[in-house]
Short mmCIF file of C-alpha atoms in Angstrom, two decimals:
data_model
loop_
_atom_site.label_atom_id
_atom_site.label_comp_id
_atom_site.label_asym_id
_atom_site.label_seq_id
_atom_site.Cartn_x
_atom_site.Cartn_y
_atom_site.Cartn_z
CA MET A 121 0.00 0.00 0.00
CA SER A 122 1.17 3.56 -0.64
CA SER A 123 2.06 6.01 2.08
CA GLU A 124 -0.49 8.77 2.76
CA PRO A 125 1.73 11.71 1.69
CA GLU A 126 2.67 9.97 -1.57
CA HIS A 127 -0.96 9.17 -2.30
CA LYS A 128 -2.14 12.71 -1.62
CA GLU A 129 0.60 14.17 -3.77
CA GLU A 130 -0.41 11.98 -6.70
CA GLN A 131 -4.11 12.79 -6.27
CA LYS A 132 -3.33 16.51 -6.65
CA ALA A 133 -1.50 15.74 -9.86
CA LEU A 134 -4.44 13.91 -11.42
CA PRO A 135 -5.83 15.94 -14.33
CA LYS A 136 -9.49 16.89 -14.42
CA PRO A 137 -11.26 14.34 -16.65
CA PRO A 138 -12.73 15.66 -19.91
CA GLY A 139 -16.48 15.99 -20.35
CA LEU A 140 -18.35 12.83 -21.31
CA LEU A 141 -19.95 14.42 -24.38
CA ARG A 142 -16.56 15.54 -25.71
CA SER A 143 -14.96 12.16 -24.96
CA SER A 144 -17.87 10.24 -26.49
CA GLY A 145 -17.69 12.43 -29.57
CA LEU A 146 -13.97 11.81 -29.92
CA VAL A 147 -14.37 8.05 -29.57
CA GLY A 148 -17.35 8.18 -31.92
CA VAL A 149 -15.38 9.96 -34.64
CA MET A 150 -12.50 7.50 -34.38
CA THR A 151 -14.89 4.58 -34.34
CA MET A 152 -16.79 6.01 -37.31
CA LEU A 153 -13.55 6.05 -39.30
CA SER A 154 -12.97 2.42 -38.33
CA ARG A 155 -16.53 1.38 -39.17
CA ILE A 156 -16.48 3.14 -42.54
CA LEU A 157 -13.27 1.30 -43.39
CA GLY A 158 -14.94 -1.85 -42.06
CA LEU A 159 -17.75 -1.40 -44.57
CA VAL A 160 -15.17 -0.80 -47.30
CA ARG A 161 -13.48 -4.01 -46.16
CA ASP A 162 -16.76 -5.91 -46.43
CA MET A 163 -17.45 -4.40 -49.85
CA VAL A 164 -14.03 -5.62 -50.99
CA ILE A 165 -14.68 -9.09 -49.54
CA ALA A 166 -18.10 -9.19 -51.22
CA ARG A 167 -16.60 -8.16 -54.57
CA TYR A 168 -13.74 -10.67 -54.44
CA PHE A 169 -15.40 -13.63 -52.70
CA GLY A 170 -19.20 -13.12 -52.77
CA ALA A 171 -21.40 -15.21 -50.47
CA GLY A 172 -20.25 -18.70 -51.45
CA ALA A 173 -18.61 -21.59 -49.63
CA GLY A 174 -15.22 -19.89 -49.24
CA ALA A 175 -16.78 -16.75 -47.74
CA ASP A 176 -18.92 -18.82 -45.35
CA ALA A 177 -15.81 -20.71 -44.22
CA PHE A 178 -13.80 -17.53 -43.63
CA PHE A 179 -16.58 -15.82 -41.68
CA VAL A 180 -16.72 -18.81 -39.33
CA ALA A 181 -12.90 -18.88 -38.97
CA PHE A 182 -12.92 -15.14 -38.25
CA LYS A 183 -16.01 -15.14 -36.05
CA ILE A 184 -14.65 -17.69 -33.54
CA PRO A 185 -11.61 -15.68 -32.36
CA ASN A 186 -13.53 -12.43 -32.92
CA PHE A 187 -16.34 -13.69 -30.71
CA LEU A 188 -13.87 -14.72 -28.02
CA ARG A 189 -12.23 -11.30 -28.33
CA ARG A 190 -15.51 -9.55 -27.60
CA LEU A 191 -16.45 -12.01 -24.90
CA PHE A 192 -13.04 -12.13 -23.20
CA ALA A 193 -10.90 -9.13 -24.15
CA GLU A 194 -13.47 -6.36 -24.70
CA GLY A 195 -16.14 -8.00 -22.58
CA ALA A 196 -15.11 -9.79 -19.42
CA PHE A 197 -11.54 -8.55 -19.13
CA SER A 198 -12.14 -4.87 -19.89
CA GLN A 199 -15.20 -4.65 -17.67
CA ALA A 200 -13.26 -6.23 -14.80
CA PHE A 201 -9.89 -4.55 -15.40
CA VAL A 202 -10.95 -0.92 -15.88
CA PRO A 203 -12.85 -0.59 -12.55
CA VAL A 204 -9.97 -2.18 -10.61
CA LEU A 205 -7.37 -0.04 -12.36
CA SER A 206 -9.52 3.08 -11.83
CA SER A 207 -9.73 2.20 -8.14
CA TYR A 208 -5.94 1.84 -7.94
CA ARG A 209 -5.49 5.12 -9.78
CA GLN A 210 -7.88 6.86 -7.36
CA GLN A 211 -6.59 5.34 -4.12
CA GLU A 212 -3.02 4.08 -4.63
CA SER A 213 0.38 5.41 -5.70
CA ILE A 214 1.76 5.21 -9.23
CA THR A 215 4.13 2.50 -8.00
CA GLU A 216 1.20 0.28 -7.01
CA VAL A 217 -0.52 1.00 -10.33
CA ARG A 218 2.60 -0.18 -12.18
CA ARG A 219 2.76 -3.35 -10.08
CA LEU A 220 -0.85 -4.10 -10.96
CA VAL A 221 -0.21 -3.50 -14.69
CA ASN A 222 2.86 -5.77 -14.65
CA ALA A 223 1.06 -8.56 -12.79
CA VAL A 224 -1.96 -8.44 -15.10
CA ALA A 225 0.26 -8.41 -18.22
CA GLY A 226 2.17 -11.51 -17.12
CA SER A 227 -0.82 -13.45 -15.84
CA LEU A 228 -3.06 -12.60 -18.80
CA GLY A 229 -0.31 -13.29 -21.35
CA LEU A 230 0.45 -16.76 -19.98
CA VAL A 231 -3.20 -17.82 -20.06
CA LEU A 232 -3.68 -16.51 -23.60
CA LEU A 233 -0.58 -18.33 -24.86
CA GLY A 234 -1.93 -21.61 -23.54
CA VAL A 235 -5.44 -21.09 -24.94
CA THR A 236 -4.06 -20.10 -28.35
CA ALA A 237 -1.80 -23.15 -28.58
CA VAL A 238 -4.61 -25.55 -27.67
CA ALA A 239 -7.06 -23.91 -30.09
CA MET A 240 -4.63 -24.06 -33.01
CA LEU A 241 -4.04 -27.77 -32.40
CA GLY A 242 -7.76 -28.46 -32.06
CA SER A 243 -9.05 -26.23 -34.87
CA PRO A 244 -11.11 -29.02 -36.54
CA LEU A 245 -12.87 -29.68 -33.25
CA LEU A 246 -13.62 -25.98 -32.77
CA THR A 247 -14.98 -25.77 -36.30
CA ALA A 248 -17.23 -28.77 -35.63
CA VAL A 249 -18.51 -27.16 -32.42
CA PHE A 250 -19.14 -23.67 -33.81
CA ALA A 251 -20.30 -24.68 -37.33
CA PRO A 252 -21.60 -28.25 -37.09
CA GLY A 253 -23.48 -27.79 -40.35
CA PHE A 254 -20.11 -27.75 -42.15
CA LEU A 255 -19.47 -31.40 -41.25
CA ASP A 256 -21.47 -32.47 -44.30
CA ASP A 257 -19.46 -30.22 -46.60
CA ASP A 258 -15.79 -31.28 -46.81
CA LEU A 259 -14.72 -28.11 -48.61
CA LYS A 260 -16.26 -25.71 -46.10
CA PHE A 261 -15.07 -27.73 -43.10
CA SER A 262 -11.50 -28.08 -44.36
CA LEU A 263 -11.23 -24.41 -45.33
CA ALA A 264 -12.66 -23.19 -42.04
CA SER A 265 -10.33 -25.44 -39.99
CA ASP A 266 -7.24 -24.39 -41.95
CA MET A 267 -8.06 -20.70 -41.69
CA LEU A 268 -8.86 -20.98 -37.98
CA ARG A 269 -5.25 -22.05 -37.30
CA ILE A 270 -4.14 -18.78 -38.88
CA THR A 271 -6.78 -16.50 -37.34
CA PHE A 272 -6.84 -17.80 -33.77
CA PRO A 273 -3.59 -16.09 -32.63
CA TYR A 274 -5.54 -12.90 -33.26
CA LEU A 275 -7.22 -13.58 -29.90
CA LEU A 276 -3.85 -13.43 -28.09
CA LEU A 277 -2.76 -10.26 -29.88
CA ILE A 278 -6.07 -8.41 -29.65
CA SER A 279 -6.56 -9.33 -25.98
CA LEU A 280 -3.21 -7.73 -25.18
CA THR A 281 -4.34 -4.79 -27.31
CA ALA A 282 -7.50 -4.52 -25.20
CA PHE A 283 -5.33 -4.63 -22.07
CA ALA A 284 -3.29 -1.70 -23.37
CA GLY A 285 -6.47 0.10 -24.41
CA GLY A 286 -7.96 -0.41 -20.95
CA ILE A 287 -4.98 1.38 -19.41
CA LEU A 288 -5.27 4.25 -21.87
CA ASN A 289 -9.04 4.57 -21.32
CA SER A 290 -8.59 4.59 -17.55
CA TYR A 291 -6.32 7.61 -17.97
CA ASP A 292 -8.84 9.28 -20.32
CA ARG A 293 -6.74 8.62 -23.45
CA PHE A 294 -9.73 7.42 -25.48
CA ALA A 295 -8.69 8.32 -29.04
CA ILE A 296 -5.85 5.80 -29.51
CA PRO A 297 -7.81 2.64 -28.54
CA ALA A 298 -10.74 3.88 -30.64
CA PHE A 299 -8.52 4.40 -33.68
CA THR A 300 -6.71 1.05 -33.39
CA PRO A 301 -9.38 -1.07 -35.20
CA VAL A 302 -8.69 0.95 -38.35
CA LEU A 303 -5.54 -1.16 -38.70
CA LEU A 304 -7.59 -4.38 -38.84
CA ASN A 305 -9.64 -3.08 -41.73
CA LEU A 306 -6.61 -1.80 -43.63
CA ALA A 307 -4.80 -5.12 -43.20
CA MET A 308 -7.78 -7.14 -44.46
CA ILE A 309 -8.39 -4.83 -47.41
CA GLY A 310 -4.73 -5.12 -48.36
CA ALA A 311 -4.81 -8.90 -47.99
CA ALA A 312 -7.90 -9.22 -50.23
CA ILE A 313 -6.56 -6.97 -52.98
CA PHE A 314 -2.83 -7.70 -52.99
CA LEU A 315 -2.27 -11.03 -51.23
CA SER A 316 -5.19 -13.14 -52.48
CA PRO A 317 -4.04 -13.19 -56.15
CA LEU A 318 -0.73 -14.69 -55.00
CA MET A 319 -2.28 -17.62 -53.12
CA GLU A 320 -3.41 -21.00 -54.40
CA THR A 321 -6.60 -20.65 -52.33
CA PRO A 322 -7.33 -16.88 -52.47
CA ILE A 323 -9.73 -16.77 -49.49
CA ILE A 324 -6.91 -17.84 -47.12
CA ALA A 325 -5.30 -14.43 -47.70
CA LEU A 326 -8.03 -12.95 -45.52
CA ALA A 327 -7.00 -15.19 -42.64
CA TRP A 328 -3.42 -13.94 -42.90
CA GLY A 329 -4.79 -10.38 -42.99
CA VAL A 330 -6.46 -10.98 -39.62
CA PHE A 331 -3.21 -12.31 -38.11
CA ILE A 332 -1.18 -9.35 -39.39
CA ALA A 333 -3.80 -6.93 -38.10
CA GLY A 334 -3.56 -8.30 -34.56
CA ALA A 335 0.18 -7.63 -34.44
CA LEU A 336 -0.20 -4.14 -35.90
CA GLN A 337 -2.87 -3.14 -33.38
CA LEU A 338 -0.84 -4.27 -30.38
CA PHE A 339 2.43 -2.60 -31.35
CA PHE A 340 0.63 0.61 -32.34
CA GLN A 341 -0.49 1.24 -28.73
CA LEU A 342 2.78 0.51 -26.95
CA PRO A 343 4.42 3.94 -27.50
CA PHE A 344 1.42 5.62 -25.87
CA LEU A 345 1.77 3.39 -22.80
CA MET A 346 5.40 4.48 -22.63
CA GLN A 347 4.26 8.12 -22.60
CA LEU A 348 2.12 7.38 -19.54
CA GLY A 349 5.01 5.60 -17.85
CA LEU A 350 2.93 2.41 -17.76
CA MET A 351 4.71 0.22 -20.29
CA PRO A 352 4.16 -3.29 -18.84
CA ARG A 353 7.01 -5.46 -17.61
CA PRO A 354 5.12 -8.77 -17.47
CA LYS A 355 5.28 -10.69 -14.21
CA VAL A 356 3.17 -13.78 -13.54
CA ASP A 357 1.56 -13.14 -10.15
CA TYR A 358 -1.88 -14.61 -9.62
CA LYS A 359 -1.69 -13.83 -5.89
CA HIS A 360 -1.55 -10.07 -6.48
CA GLU A 361 -4.58 -8.48 -4.82
CA GLY A 362 -5.62 -6.62 -7.97
CA VAL A 363 -5.25 -9.70 -10.19
CA SER A 364 -7.39 -11.70 -7.74
CA ARG A 365 -10.11 -9.04 -7.87
CA ILE A 366 -10.04 -9.00 -11.67
CA LEU A 367 -10.25 -12.80 -11.90
CA LYS A 368 -13.22 -12.88 -9.52
CA LEU A 369 -15.02 -10.33 -11.68
CA MET A 370 -14.13 -11.83 -15.04
CA VAL A 371 -15.92 -15.17 -15.09
CA PRO A 372 -19.46 -13.85 -14.52
CA ALA A 373 -18.68 -10.77 -16.59
CA MET A 374 -18.21 -13.03 -19.62
CA PHE A 375 -21.94 -13.65 -19.56
CA GLY A 376 -23.14 -10.34 -18.16
CA VAL A 377 -21.73 -8.02 -20.82
CA SER A 378 -21.43 -10.25 -23.90
CA VAL A 379 -24.78 -12.02 -24.12
CA SER A 380 -25.59 -10.36 -27.43
CA GLN A 381 -22.32 -11.67 -28.86
CA ILE A 382 -23.05 -15.18 -27.62
CA ASN A 383 -26.46 -14.95 -29.25
CA LEU A 384 -24.91 -13.84 -32.55
CA LEU A 385 -22.58 -16.84 -32.44
CA LEU A 386 -25.52 -19.17 -31.81
CA ASP A 387 -27.09 -17.64 -34.91
CA THR A 388 -23.99 -18.68 -36.88
CA VAL A 389 -24.14 -22.23 -35.52
CA LEU A 390 -27.77 -22.65 -36.54
CA ALA A 391 -27.28 -20.79 -39.83
CA SER A 392 -24.62 -23.33 -40.80
CA PHE A 393 -27.48 -25.86 -41.17
CA LEU A 394 -29.42 -23.58 -43.50
CA GLN A 395 -28.92 -23.04 -47.24
CA THR A 396 -25.57 -21.81 -48.54
CA GLY A 397 -25.32 -18.05 -48.13
CA SER A 398 -27.18 -17.88 -44.81
CA VAL A 399 -24.01 -17.27 -42.78
CA SER A 400 -22.95 -14.52 -45.17
CA TRP A 401 -26.40 -12.86 -45.18
CA LEU A 402 -26.35 -12.71 -41.41
CA TYR A 403 -22.78 -11.41 -41.45
CA TYR A 404 -23.47 -8.56 -43.88
CA SER A 405 -26.64 -7.47 -42.06
CA ASP A 406 -24.93 -7.72 -38.68
CA ARG A 407 -22.10 -5.53 -39.96
CA LEU A 408 -24.56 -2.77 -40.83
CA ALA A 409 -26.29 -3.04 -37.46
CA GLU A 410 -22.87 -2.90 -35.79
CA LEU A 411 -22.13 0.50 -37.35
CA PRO A 412 -24.36 2.63 -35.08
CA LEU A 413 -23.78 0.22 -32.20
CA GLY A 414 -20.02 0.64 -32.44
CA VAL A 415 -19.92 4.34 -33.26
CA PHE A 416 -22.36 5.47 -30.58
CA GLY A 417 -23.27 2.66 -28.14
CA ILE A 418 -19.78 1.36 -27.53
CA ALA A 419 -18.34 4.90 -27.62
CA ILE A 420 -20.62 6.00 -24.78
CA ALA A 421 -19.98 2.79 -22.83
CA THR A 422 -16.22 3.25 -23.24
CA VAL A 423 -16.16 6.69 -21.67
CA ILE A 424 -18.71 6.14 -18.89
CA LEU A 425 -17.08 3.03 -17.35
CA PRO A 426 -13.97 4.86 -15.99
CA SER A 427 -16.19 7.77 -14.96
CA LEU A 428 -18.68 5.52 -13.14
CA SER A 429 -15.83 3.60 -11.48
CA ARG A 430 -14.30 6.82 -10.13
CA LYS A 431 -17.68 8.06 -8.88
CA HIS A 432 -18.33 4.75 -7.16
CA SER A 433 -14.89 4.87 -5.51
CA ALA A 434 -15.66 8.42 -4.34
CA ALA A 435 -19.12 7.34 -3.08
CA SER A 436 -20.86 9.90 -5.32
CA VAL A 437 -24.23 8.10 -5.53
CA ASP A 438 -26.21 10.96 -7.09
CA LYS A 439 -23.52 11.69 -9.68
CA PHE A 440 -23.34 7.96 -10.50
CA ALA A 441 -27.09 7.86 -11.16
CA ALA A 442 -26.97 11.08 -13.19
CA THR A 443 -24.19 9.70 -15.39
CA LEU A 444 -26.19 6.56 -16.17
CA ASP A 445 -29.24 8.67 -16.97
CA TRP A 446 -27.14 10.83 -19.30
CA ALA A 447 -25.90 7.69 -21.09
CA VAL A 448 -29.43 6.32 -21.59
CA ARG A 449 -30.67 9.61 -23.03
CA ALA A 450 -27.67 9.82 -25.36
CA VAL A 451 -28.37 6.29 -26.61
CA LEU A 452 -32.04 7.07 -27.25
CA LEU A 453 -31.12 10.28 -29.09
CA ILE A 454 -28.98 8.34 -31.59
CA GLY A 455 -30.21 4.75 -31.34
CA LEU A 456 -33.85 5.34 -32.24
CA PRO A 457 -33.23 7.13 -35.55
CA ALA A 458 -30.47 4.66 -36.42
CA ALA A 459 -32.78 1.67 -35.90
CA LEU A 460 -35.57 3.38 -37.84
CA ALA A 461 -33.27 4.16 -40.77
CA LEU A 462 -31.89 0.61 -40.92
CA ALA A 463 -35.41 -0.83 -41.03
CA LEU A 464 -36.68 1.56 -43.72
CA LEU A 465 -33.53 1.44 -45.86
CA ALA A 466 -32.58 -2.24 -45.53
CA GLU A 467 -32.48 -3.14 -49.25
CA PRO A 468 -30.98 0.19 -50.39
CA LEU A 469 -28.20 -0.03 -47.79
CA ILE A 470 -27.32 -3.64 -48.61
CA ALA A 471 -27.45 -2.92 -52.35
CA THR A 472 -25.32 0.23 -52.08
CA LEU A 473 -22.61 -1.40 -50.02
CA PHE A 474 -22.49 -5.03 -51.14
CA HIS A 475 -24.29 -5.51 -54.46
CA TYR A 476 -21.12 -5.98 -56.51
CA GLY A 477 -19.24 -8.88 -58.07
CA GLU A 478 -20.56 -12.20 -56.77
CA VAL A 479 -23.40 -10.74 -54.68
CA THR A 480 -26.76 -11.29 -56.43
CA ASP A 481 -30.16 -9.57 -56.21
CA ARG A 482 -31.36 -12.49 -54.11
CA ASP A 483 -28.44 -12.03 -51.68
CA VAL A 484 -29.49 -8.40 -51.23
CA THR A 485 -33.10 -9.38 -50.53
CA MET A 486 -32.17 -12.10 -48.05
CA ALA A 487 -29.61 -9.97 -46.19
CA ALA A 488 -32.17 -7.15 -45.96
CA GLN A 489 -34.58 -9.49 -44.17
CA SER A 490 -32.09 -10.19 -41.38
CA LEU A 491 -31.04 -6.50 -41.25
CA ARG A 492 -34.63 -5.49 -40.48
CA ALA A 493 -34.74 -8.15 -37.77
CA TYR A 494 -31.49 -6.86 -36.24
CA SER A 495 -32.73 -3.25 -36.44
CA ALA A 496 -35.62 -4.22 -34.15
CA GLY A 497 -33.07 -4.93 -31.43
CA LEU A 498 -30.49 -2.22 -32.19
CA LEU A 499 -31.65 0.09 -29.43
CA ALA A 500 -31.57 -2.82 -26.96
CA PHE A 501 -28.01 -3.76 -28.03
CA MET A 502 -26.93 -0.16 -27.39
CA LEU A 503 -28.71 0.09 -24.03
CA ILE A 504 -27.04 -3.12 -22.83
CA LYS A 505 -23.66 -1.51 -23.55
CA VAL A 506 -24.42 1.45 -21.27
CA LEU A 507 -26.46 -0.30 -18.57
CA ALA A 508 -24.00 -3.13 -17.92
CA PRO A 509 -21.24 -0.70 -16.76
CA GLY A 510 -23.66 0.40 -14.04
CA TYR A 511 -23.06 -3.00 -12.47
CA PHE A 512 -19.41 -3.53 -13.34
CA ALA A 513 -18.33 -0.10 -12.09
CA ARG A 514 -19.66 -1.21 -8.68
CA GLU A 515 -17.86 -4.56 -9.08
CA ASP A 516 -21.21 -6.37 -9.15
CA THR A 517 -20.96 -9.23 -11.64
CA LYS A 518 -23.46 -11.63 -10.09
CA THR A 519 -26.54 -9.75 -11.21
CA PRO A 520 -25.57 -9.37 -14.87
CA VAL A 521 -24.62 -13.04 -15.14
CA LYS A 522 -28.02 -14.12 -13.86
CA ILE A 523 -29.68 -11.83 -16.35
CA GLY A 524 -27.33 -13.03 -19.09
CA ILE A 525 -28.24 -16.67 -18.53
CA ILE A 526 -31.96 -15.86 -18.66
CA ALA A 527 -31.47 -13.96 -21.92
CA MET A 528 -29.41 -16.78 -23.49
CA VAL A 529 -32.02 -19.39 -22.65
CA ALA A 530 -34.73 -17.12 -24.04
CA ASN A 531 -32.69 -16.61 -27.21
CA MET A 532 -32.49 -20.36 -27.83
CA VAL A 533 -36.25 -20.67 -27.33
CA PHE A 534 -36.86 -17.79 -29.74
CA ASN A 535 -34.40 -19.35 -32.23
CA LEU A 536 -36.22 -22.67 -32.27
CA ALA A 537 -39.59 -20.93 -32.57
CA LEU A 538 -38.58 -18.57 -35.39
CA ILE A 539 -36.01 -20.46 -37.49
CA PHE A 540 -38.59 -22.63 -39.21
CA PRO A 541 -40.98 -19.91 -40.43
CA LEU A 542 -38.35 -17.20 -41.01
CA ALA A 543 -35.05 -19.11 -41.62
CA HIS A 544 -31.98 -16.89 -41.14
CA ALA A 545 -34.13 -13.79 -40.45
CA GLY A 546 -35.75 -15.70 -37.59
CA LEU A 547 -32.34 -16.13 -35.99
CA ALA A 548 -31.70 -12.39 -36.19
CA LEU A 549 -35.14 -11.58 -34.76
CA ALA A 550 -34.57 -14.04 -31.89
CA THR A 551 -31.35 -12.21 -31.02
CA SER A 552 -33.22 -8.89 -30.98
CA LEU A 553 -35.99 -10.21 -28.74
CA SER A 554 -33.54 -11.67 -26.24
CA ALA A 555 -31.62 -8.37 -26.23
CA TRP A 556 -34.78 -6.53 -25.20
CA LEU A 557 -35.34 -9.02 -22.39
CA ASN A 558 -31.74 -8.49 -21.27
CA THR A 559 -32.16 -4.71 -21.37
CA GLY A 560 -35.38 -4.75 -19.36
CA LEU A 561 -33.89 -6.90 -16.62
CA LEU A 562 -30.71 -4.82 -16.39
CA TRP A 563 -32.71 -1.61 -16.19
CA ARG A 564 -35.09 -2.97 -13.55
CA GLY A 565 -32.15 -4.09 -11.40
CA LEU A 566 -30.41 -0.69 -11.56
CA ILE A 567 -33.62 1.11 -10.58
CA LYS A 568 -34.28 -1.32 -7.75
CA GLU A 569 -30.75 -0.87 -6.36
CA GLY A 570 -30.89 2.92 -6.64
CA ALA A 571 -27.97 3.04 -9.08
CA TRP A 572 -30.17 4.63 -11.75
CA LYS A 573 -32.82 7.24 -10.99
CA TRP A 574 -35.17 9.14 -13.25
CA GLN A 575 -33.73 12.60 -13.71
CA PRO A 576 -35.88 15.69 -14.46
CA GLY A 577 -37.10 16.31 -18.01
CA TRP A 578 -37.91 12.81 -19.28
CA PRO A 579 -41.50 13.44 -20.53
CA ARG A 580 -40.39 16.49 -22.54
CA PHE A 581 -37.39 14.60 -23.92
CA LEU A 582 -39.53 11.66 -25.10
CA VAL A 583 -41.90 14.01 -26.93
CA GLN A 584 -38.96 15.79 -28.59
CA ILE A 585 -37.32 12.63 -29.95
CA GLY A 586 -40.74 11.23 -30.92
CA LEU A 587 -41.41 14.24 -33.14
CA ALA A 588 -37.92 14.10 -34.67
CA ASN A 589 -38.17 10.39 -35.48
CA GLY A 590 -41.60 10.84 -37.04
CA ALA A 591 -40.18 13.54 -39.30
CA LEU A 592 -37.21 11.32 -40.17
CA ALA A 593 -39.47 8.42 -41.21
CA ALA A 594 -41.62 10.71 -43.35
CA ALA A 595 -38.55 12.14 -45.10
CA ILE A 596 -37.12 8.70 -45.89
CA LEU A 597 -40.41 7.33 -47.22
CA TRP A 598 -40.90 10.41 -49.40
CA LEU A 599 -37.39 10.45 -50.89
CA GLN A 600 -36.68 6.72 -51.21
CA PRO A 601 -36.81 5.25 -54.77
CA PRO A 602 -38.33 1.76 -55.32
CA VAL A 603 -36.20 -1.28 -54.46
CA ASP A 604 -36.01 -2.41 -58.12
CA GLN A 605 -34.43 0.92 -58.98
CA TRP A 606 -31.72 0.39 -56.36
CA LEU A 607 -30.95 -3.09 -57.67
CA GLY A 608 -30.77 -1.95 -61.29
CA ALA A 609 -28.70 1.17 -60.73
CA GLY A 610 -24.93 1.36 -61.02
CA GLY A 611 -22.66 1.70 -58.02
CA LEU A 612 -22.13 5.44 -58.43
CA GLN A 613 -25.84 6.15 -58.80
CA ARG A 614 -26.66 4.07 -55.72
CA ALA A 615 -24.01 5.91 -53.72
CA MET A 616 -25.34 9.33 -54.81
CA ASP A 617 -28.95 8.40 -54.00
CA MET A 618 -27.93 7.01 -50.62
CA GLY A 619 -25.91 10.14 -49.87
CA ILE A 620 -28.95 12.33 -50.58
CA LEU A 621 -31.12 10.14 -48.34
CA VAL A 622 -28.62 10.12 -45.47
CA VAL A 623 -27.89 13.87 -45.57
CA SER A 624 -31.59 14.73 -45.89
CA GLY A 625 -32.62 12.36 -43.10
CA VAL A 626 -29.93 13.61 -40.70
CA ALA A 627 -30.78 17.24 -41.50
CA VAL A 628 -34.52 16.74 -40.96
CA TYR A 629 -33.95 14.86 -37.69
CA PHE A 630 -31.67 17.44 -36.10
CA ILE A 631 -33.67 20.43 -37.39
CA VAL A 632 -36.82 19.05 -35.78
CA LEU A 633 -34.87 18.32 -32.58
CA ALA A 634 -33.65 21.92 -32.51
CA LEU A 635 -37.16 23.28 -33.16
CA ALA A 636 -38.43 21.07 -30.34
CA GLY A 637 -35.92 22.68 -27.97
CA VAL A 638 -33.05 20.14 -27.76
CA ARG A 639 -29.65 21.84 -27.35
CA VAL A 640 -26.08 20.55 -27.18
CA ARG A 641 -25.65 22.04 -23.72
CA HIS A 642 -28.33 19.68 -22.42
CA PHE A 643 -25.94 16.76 -23.05
CA ARG A 644 -22.79 18.21 -21.50
CA HIS A 645 -21.87 16.10 -18.50
CA ARG A 646 -18.82 15.11 -16.45
#
């Protein structure tokens, strides 16, 4: 433990944290850049590889380590690590903070090395577990297993990247971790365009792109850790008090914060039994739904977790509740129009972004069905991201895991009920329904525990965003050309028409908000 004079001296040196609106905006801009490049990446993949057997195999080989990344690195680990590190930063000396960072780096790295080695050796078994429908297709199964051996080390590299990002976020350096995913998209685009023509099996180039991206993302963040004086010197120490706290929080956190990701993976498992193309249709529609989720939902969640953790450590109950309320309002302000636009523009969006090369009119229609189903749950996905930190900042992981298990069971019931009448779209709709159940239970628990309280102005705010969303829907329906016109138009024409729709819709929405009395100053918060 640190001495009292040393601790007090460091506390005086702590900079005042930036406002949450400014930080969320910064993360949102960086994430927007990443997501735009992600869409470009998917357009390149669609052009070069379409929605056939090779693409299905790659998406499974990529989704397994990517799912574990979200579940483990960005889910359980980050939600457990950031509150503990924020507590050390608030209450301990810089020496103790460095000891914690070193112990976590060594302990985490050793576990990840072991998991990666086992997974690479057992890649056929993992493929059979996560895509059992591929067992009847030798080509898909073999390709997915081979590519999984290449992509799985991404989990090791990206988990260490998340560790570095957690340190930077805890010290309010949000921009660098938010920018880092850009490197993944650049690496995969480069692999598709330049590496695939050189390979006997072109699709395997994408797997190597994933591996290269993991290394680039990790090494990109290290200089910024050095600037903070927190460059890790790994030391395996599972008995360290901070490591013990993180481990205790991590296991239940895997379920509490990443239920939606588990549900998406279950969709992939079941989709592997459906007709060829189903996995790809779900992937493309999920990618579009992930755009507003990542740019706004995850951006807000990223900046409020350190803030909530500090307020909990300082016993600021009212400020804690006000911060959660701010986050919910911010999500509604952006999430509602985003979900509405995705539902109304499903075919035009899919056609504009992916209707090239091997992607057919039928692929566009089928992917649009699952996009509408995902849009029904978009707001719930975003709310989960900001409500879950209300538990993790208080180091409560038991409640979210109970809720997570209920939601997962419900998702499987919904899957079985909806897959037969709606096929792949039924899987997407089941995920949305279970997300709403998850959201409702999280919200009810926070209200019951007093961690979230209704702040003044809610009735007026709901009327304001209701009017703005009604105007947005009217503008889209008035300006939108018929679906056949989108499918028959060239790429440039589709892009121009979509640009007009997006600019017009955004302008109408924010003009009506302003006329209704919503101002930027209403969302400034620390």
